[in-house]
């Protein structure tokens, strides 16, 4: 039986993340505008991984403590605001820990923006002081699409792009 390489095997996935991280950092070199960086990251990651169904940011709203407001994203209509502690994004914001959810329909309080979403990963985005700027949310229509490889690679690229912000 011949071996067919699949691009979602963990080793290949890590390589693809490393490639796209290099591309993202090259495109963003010298760019200080945060909206431009968020939009570029969402676009390039979404394009690199066809399994990404919704890809984008929920930003900490400075005018409303404890609330996230939607930022740059790729995908179908996302909900506009999420309170800290609500759903998967709210859990990532409240705990500052990456959340991997294999089956969103089994997650208590999951916010169903699009019923086609089946699994998701949400990564907190921190600045140089360790303050929360936003969360980065990726949804897939496949169950259990994300694992510790996605978590490590996304934490690394988000740290590289936003971790020096003041
Ligand atoms: N699924 C998220 C809500 C945001 S959307 O999926 C775009 C959640 O429960 O946090």
PDB file of C-alpha atoms and ligand atoms in Angstrom:
ATOM      1  CA  UNK A   1       0.000   0.000   0.000  1.00  0.00           C
ATOM      2  CA  UNK A   2       1.428   3.346  -0.932  1.00  0.00           C
ATOM      3  CA  UNK A   3       1.873   6.045   1.643  1.00  0.00           C
ATOM      4  CA  UNK A   4      -0.118   9.203   1.032  1.00  0.00           C
ATOM      5  CA  UNK A   5       1.189  12.292   2.798  1.00  0.00           C
ATOM      6  CA  UNK A   6      -1.531  14.259   4.529  1.00  0.00           C
ATOM      7  CA  UNK A   7      -0.978  17.893   5.388  1.00  0.00           C
ATOM      8  CA  UNK A   8      -2.825  17.598   8.693  1.00  0.00           C
ATOM      9  CA  UNK A   9      -0.352  15.165  10.281  1.00  0.00           C
ATOM     10  CA  UNK A  10       1.228  16.814  13.346  1.00  0.00           C
ATOM     11  CA  UNK A  11       4.762  16.978  11.892  1.00  0.00           C
ATOM     12  CA  UNK A  12       3.556  18.493   8.611  1.00  0.00           C
ATOM     13  CA  UNK A  13       1.285  20.883  10.441  1.00  0.00           C
ATOM     14  CA  UNK A  14       4.164  22.182  12.570  1.00  0.00           C
ATOM     15  CA  UNK A  15       6.241  22.677   9.419  1.00  0.00           C
ATOM     16  CA  UNK A  16       3.421  24.548   7.709  1.00  0.00           C
ATOM     17  CA  UNK A  17       3.033  26.780  10.770  1.00  0.00           C
ATOM     18  CA  UNK A  18       6.765  27.498  10.750  1.00  0.00           C
ATOM     19  CA  UNK A  19       6.647  28.413   7.040  1.00  0.00           C
ATOM     20  CA  UNK A  20       3.656  30.704   7.381  1.00  0.00           C
ATOM     21  CA  UNK A  21       5.111  32.324  10.513  1.00  0.00           C
ATOM     22  CA  UNK A  22       8.224  33.269   8.505  1.00  0.00           C
ATOM     23  CA  UNK A  23       5.990  34.718   5.758  1.00  0.00           C
ATOM     24  CA  UNK A  24       3.856  36.649   8.259  1.00  0.00           C
ATOM     25  CA  UNK A  25       6.886  38.152  10.004  1.00  0.00           C
ATOM     26  CA  UNK A  26       8.375  39.183   6.633  1.00  0.00           C
ATOM     27  CA  UNK A  27       5.142  40.903   5.545  1.00  0.00           C
ATOM     28  CA  UNK A  28       4.754  42.654   8.910  1.00  0.00           C
ATOM     29  CA  UNK A  29       8.326  43.834   9.318  1.00  0.00           C
ATOM     30  CA  UNK A  30       8.225  47.411  10.618  1.00  0.00           C
ATOM     31  CA  UNK A  31       4.414  47.545  10.771  1.00  0.00           C
ATOM     32  CA  UNK A  32       3.334  49.044  14.091  1.00  0.00           C
ATOM     33  CA  UNK A  33      -0.415  49.348  13.448  1.00  0.00           C
ATOM     34  CA  UNK A  34      -2.182  46.659  15.452  1.00  0.00           C
ATOM     35  CA  UNK A  35      -5.239  46.416  13.194  1.00  0.00           C
ATOM     36  CA  UNK A  36      -2.992  45.855  10.168  1.00  0.00           C
ATOM     37  CA  UNK A  37      -1.103  43.133  12.008  1.00  0.00           C
ATOM     38  CA  UNK A  38      -4.285  41.393  13.173  1.00  0.00           C
ATOM     39  CA  UNK A  39      -5.858  41.494   9.698  1.00  0.00           C
ATOM     40  CA  UNK A  40      -2.681  40.145   8.068  1.00  0.00           C
ATOM     41  CA  UNK A  41      -2.314  37.335  10.571  1.00  0.00           C
ATOM     42  CA  UNK A  42      -5.972  36.269  10.209  1.00  0.00           C
ATOM     43  CA  UNK A  43      -5.750  36.359   6.417  1.00  0.00           C
ATOM     44  CA  UNK A  44      -2.460  34.490   6.067  1.00  0.00           C
ATOM     45  CA  UNK A  45      -3.254  31.766   8.617  1.00  0.00           C
ATOM     46  CA  UNK A  46      -6.716  31.227   7.178  1.00  0.00           C
ATOM     47  CA  UNK A  47      -5.231  30.912   3.698  1.00  0.00           C
ATOM     48  CA  UNK A  48      -2.493  28.518   4.865  1.00  0.00           C
ATOM     49  CA  UNK A  49      -4.888  26.109   6.582  1.00  0.00           C
ATOM     50  CA  UNK A  50      -7.999  25.209   4.564  1.00  0.00           C
ATOM     51  CA  UNK A  51      -9.444  23.529   7.681  1.00  0.00           C
ATOM     52  CA  UNK A  52      -9.782  26.958   9.310  1.00  0.00           C
ATOM     53  CA  UNK A  53     -13.453  27.907   8.915  1.00  0.00           C
ATOM     54  CA  UNK A  54     -13.497  31.089  11.041  1.00  0.00           C
ATOM     55  CA  UNK A  55     -10.227  32.810  11.928  1.00  0.00           C
ATOM     56  CA  UNK A  56      -9.901  36.031  13.833  1.00  0.00           C
ATOM     57  CA  UNK A  57      -9.585  38.237  16.859  1.00  0.00           C
ATOM     58  CA  UNK A  58     -11.812  39.297  19.710  1.00  0.00           C
ATOM     59  CA  UNK A  59     -10.235  42.414  21.210  1.00  0.00           C
ATOM     60  CA  UNK A  60     -10.420  43.544  24.840  1.00  0.00           C
ATOM     61  CA  UNK A  61     -12.701  46.607  24.741  1.00  0.00           C
ATOM     62  CA  UNK A  62     -10.939  49.373  26.697  1.00  0.00           C
ATOM     63  CA  UNK A  63     -14.243  51.198  27.134  1.00  0.00           C
ATOM     64  CA  UNK A  64     -16.045  48.231  28.665  1.00  0.00           C
ATOM     65  CA  UNK A  65     -14.127  46.309  31.305  1.00  0.00           C
ATOM     66  CA  UNK A  66     -14.424  42.561  30.966  1.00  0.00           C
ATOM     67  CA  UNK A  67     -15.802  42.513  27.447  1.00  0.00           C
ATOM     68  CA  UNK A  68     -14.397  41.416  24.094  1.00  0.00           C
ATOM     69  CA  UNK A  69     -15.416  43.058  20.804  1.00  0.00           C
ATOM     70  CA  UNK A  70     -14.902  41.451  17.429  1.00  0.00           C
ATOM     71  CA  UNK A  71     -11.762  42.463  15.512  1.00  0.00           C
ATOM     72  CA  UNK A  72     -10.296  41.545  12.115  1.00  0.00           C
ATOM     73  CA  UNK A  73     -11.440  38.121  10.922  1.00  0.00           C
ATOM     74  CA  UNK A  74     -11.906  35.799   7.960  1.00  0.00           C
ATOM     75  CA  UNK A  75     -15.103  33.792   7.763  1.00  0.00           C
ATOM     76  CA  UNK A  76     -18.846  33.995   8.172  1.00  0.00           C
ATOM     77  CA  UNK A  77     -20.510  36.558  10.438  1.00  0.00           C
ATOM     78  CA  UNK A  78     -19.139  36.374  13.974  1.00  0.00           C
ATOM     79  CA  UNK A  79     -20.940  37.652  17.055  1.00  0.00           C
ATOM     80  CA  UNK A  80     -19.925  41.202  17.955  1.00  0.00           C
ATOM     81  CA  UNK A  81     -19.373  41.094  21.704  1.00  0.00           C
ATOM     82  CA  UNK A  82     -18.451  38.377  24.203  1.00  0.00           C
ATOM     83  CA  UNK A  83     -18.264  38.878  27.977  1.00  0.00           C
ATOM     84  CA  UNK A  84     -15.187  37.508  29.784  1.00  0.00           C
ATOM     85  CA  UNK A  85     -16.110  34.046  31.037  1.00  0.00           C
ATOM     86  CA  UNK A  86     -18.716  33.400  28.315  1.00  0.00           C
ATOM     87  CA  UNK A  87     -18.139  30.703  25.729  1.00  0.00           C
ATOM     88  CA  UNK A  88     -14.727  29.504  24.631  1.00  0.00           C
ATOM     89  CA  UNK A  89     -13.369  32.977  23.831  1.00  0.00           C
ATOM     90  CA  UNK A  90     -14.554  34.303  27.179  1.00  0.00           C
ATOM     91  CA  UNK A  91     -12.923  31.356  28.963  1.00  0.00           C
ATOM     92  CA  UNK A  92      -9.591  32.058  27.217  1.00  0.00           C
ATOM     93  CA  UNK A  93      -9.837  35.744  28.172  1.00  0.00           C
ATOM     94  CA  UNK A  94     -10.762  35.034  31.795  1.00  0.00           C
ATOM     95  CA  UNK A  95      -8.104  32.344  32.370  1.00  0.00           C
ATOM     96  CA  UNK A  96      -5.428  33.585  29.928  1.00  0.00           C
ATOM     97  CA  UNK A  97      -4.974  29.953  28.981  1.00  0.00           C
ATOM     98  CA  UNK A  98      -5.310  28.496  25.489  1.00  0.00           C
ATOM     99  CA  UNK A  99      -8.582  26.595  25.133  1.00  0.00           C
ATOM    100  CA  UNK A 100      -8.846  23.567  22.831  1.00  0.00           C
ATOM    101  CA  UNK A 101     -12.414  22.308  22.404  1.00  0.00           C
ATOM    102  CA  UNK A 102     -12.853  19.062  20.428  1.00  0.00           C
ATOM    103  CA  UNK A 103     -16.660  19.319  20.306  1.00  0.00           C
ATOM    104  CA  UNK A 104     -18.072  22.801  20.742  1.00  0.00           C
ATOM    105  CA  UNK A 105     -21.614  21.482  21.086  1.00  0.00           C
ATOM    106  CA  UNK A 106     -20.538  19.732  24.299  1.00  0.00           C
ATOM    107  CA  UNK A 107     -18.866  22.883  25.719  1.00  0.00           C
ATOM    108  CA  UNK A 108     -21.006  24.542  28.396  1.00  0.00           C
ATOM    109  CA  UNK A 109     -21.920  28.069  27.339  1.00  0.00           C
ATOM    110  CA  UNK A 110     -20.469  27.792  23.840  1.00  0.00           C
ATOM    111  CA  UNK A 111     -21.651  30.706  21.698  1.00  0.00           C
ATOM    112  CA  UNK A 112     -22.871  29.324  18.376  1.00  0.00           C
ATOM    113  CA  UNK A 113     -22.139  32.094  15.878  1.00  0.00           C
ATOM    114  CA  UNK A 114     -22.329  29.559  13.048  1.00  0.00           C
ATOM    115  CA  UNK A 115     -23.787  26.102  13.656  1.00  0.00           C
ATOM    116  CA  UNK A 116     -21.267  24.601  11.195  1.00  0.00           C
ATOM    117  CA  UNK A 117     -18.446  25.136  13.711  1.00  0.00           C
ATOM    118  CA  UNK A 118     -17.608  21.789  15.327  1.00  0.00           C
ATOM    119  CA  UNK A 119     -14.316  22.379  17.154  1.00  0.00           C
ATOM    120  CA  UNK A 120     -12.190  25.351  18.059  1.00  0.00           C
ATOM    121  CA  UNK A 121      -9.013  26.714  19.583  1.00  0.00           C
ATOM    122  CA  UNK A 122      -8.740  30.083  21.316  1.00  0.00           C
ATOM    123  CA  UNK A 123      -5.356  31.564  22.229  1.00  0.00           C
ATOM    124  CA  UNK A 124      -4.882  34.595  24.516  1.00  0.00           C
ATOM    125  CA  UNK A 125      -2.865  37.459  22.977  1.00  0.00           C
ATOM    126  CA  UNK A 126      -0.617  39.239  25.487  1.00  0.00           C
ATOM    127  CA  UNK A 127       1.519  42.375  25.259  1.00  0.00           C
ATOM    128  CA  UNK A 128       5.035  42.884  26.666  1.00  0.00           C
ATOM    129  CA  UNK A 129       3.633  43.519  30.154  1.00  0.00           C
ATOM    130  CA  UNK A 130       1.620  40.307  30.058  1.00  0.00           C
ATOM    131  CA  UNK A 131      -1.634  42.272  29.742  1.00  0.00           C
ATOM    132  CA  UNK A 132      -4.382  40.716  27.640  1.00  0.00           C
ATOM    133  CA  UNK A 133      -4.859  42.518  24.276  1.00  0.00           C
ATOM    134  CA  UNK A 134      -7.236  40.098  22.593  1.00  0.00           C
ATOM    135  CA  UNK A 135      -7.945  36.437  21.984  1.00  0.00           C
ATOM    136  CA  UNK A 136      -7.324  34.670  18.668  1.00  0.00           C
ATOM    137  CA  UNK A 137     -10.131  32.264  17.754  1.00  0.00           C
ATOM    138  CA  UNK A 138     -10.053  29.552  15.096  1.00  0.00           C
ATOM    139  CA  UNK A 139     -13.084  27.367  14.367  1.00  0.00           C
ATOM    140  CA  UNK A 140     -13.266  24.244  12.196  1.00  0.00           C
ATOM    141  CA  UNK A 141     -16.215  22.365  10.726  1.00  0.00           C
ATOM    142  CA  UNK A 142     -14.405  19.117  11.672  1.00  0.00           C
ATOM    143  CA  UNK A 143     -14.547  17.733  15.206  1.00  0.00           C
ATOM    144  CA  UNK A 144     -11.230  17.666  17.119  1.00  0.00           C
ATOM    145  CA  UNK A 145      -9.371  19.622  14.433  1.00  0.00           C
ATOM    146  CA  UNK A 146      -6.936  21.246  16.891  1.00  0.00           C
ATOM    147  CA  UNK A 147      -4.331  19.824  19.238  1.00  0.00           C
ATOM    148  CA  UNK A 148      -1.239  20.800  21.202  1.00  0.00           C
ATOM    149  CA  UNK A 149       0.699  21.416  17.959  1.00  0.00           C
ATOM    150  CA  UNK A 150      -1.777  24.131  16.940  1.00  0.00           C
ATOM    151  CA  UNK A 151      -1.630  25.578  20.458  1.00  0.00           C
ATOM    152  CA  UNK A 152       2.176  25.750  20.578  1.00  0.00           C
ATOM    153  CA  UNK A 153       2.519  27.118  17.028  1.00  0.00           C
ATOM    154  CA  UNK A 154      -0.230  29.729  17.423  1.00  0.00           C
ATOM    155  CA  UNK A 155       1.112  30.863  20.811  1.00  0.00           C
ATOM    156  CA  UNK A 156       4.540  31.271  19.192  1.00  0.00           C
ATOM    157  CA  UNK A 157       3.407  33.335  16.181  1.00  0.00           C
ATOM    158  CA  UNK A 158       1.077  35.506  18.293  1.00  0.00           C
ATOM    159  CA  UNK A 159       3.923  36.120  20.746  1.00  0.00           C
ATOM    160  CA  UNK A 160       6.243  37.064  17.870  1.00  0.00           C
ATOM    161  CA  UNK A 161       3.729  39.521  16.386  1.00  0.00           C
ATOM    162  CA  UNK A 162       2.218  41.107  19.547  1.00  0.00           C
ATOM    163  CA  UNK A 163       4.513  40.154  22.445  1.00  0.00           C
ATOM    164  CA  UNK A 164       6.653  43.293  22.176  1.00  0.00           C
ATOM    165  CA  UNK A 165       3.669  45.681  22.205  1.00  0.00           C
ATOM    166  CA  UNK A 166       3.477  48.161  25.052  1.00  0.00           C
TER     167      UNK A 166
HETATM  168  N1  LIG B   1     -17.323  30.114  19.317  1.00  0.00           N
HETATM  169  C1  LIG B   1     -16.957  31.232  20.090  1.00  0.00           C
HETATM  170  C2  LIG B   1     -17.691  32.458  19.692  1.00  0.00           C
HETATM  171  C3  LIG B   1     -17.050  33.201  18.586  1.00  0.00           C
HETATM  172  S1  LIG B   1     -17.373  32.562  17.103  1.00  0.00           S
HETATM  173  O1  LIG B   1     -17.216  31.183  16.986  1.00  0.00           O
HETATM  174  C4  LIG B   1     -16.764  33.398  15.874  1.00  0.00           C
HETATM  175  C5  LIG B   1     -17.069  31.015  21.580  1.00  0.00           C
HETATM  176  O2  LIG B   1     -17.849  30.219  22.095  1.00  0.00           O
HETATM  177  O3  LIG B   1     -16.340  31.691  22.259  1.00  0.00           O
END
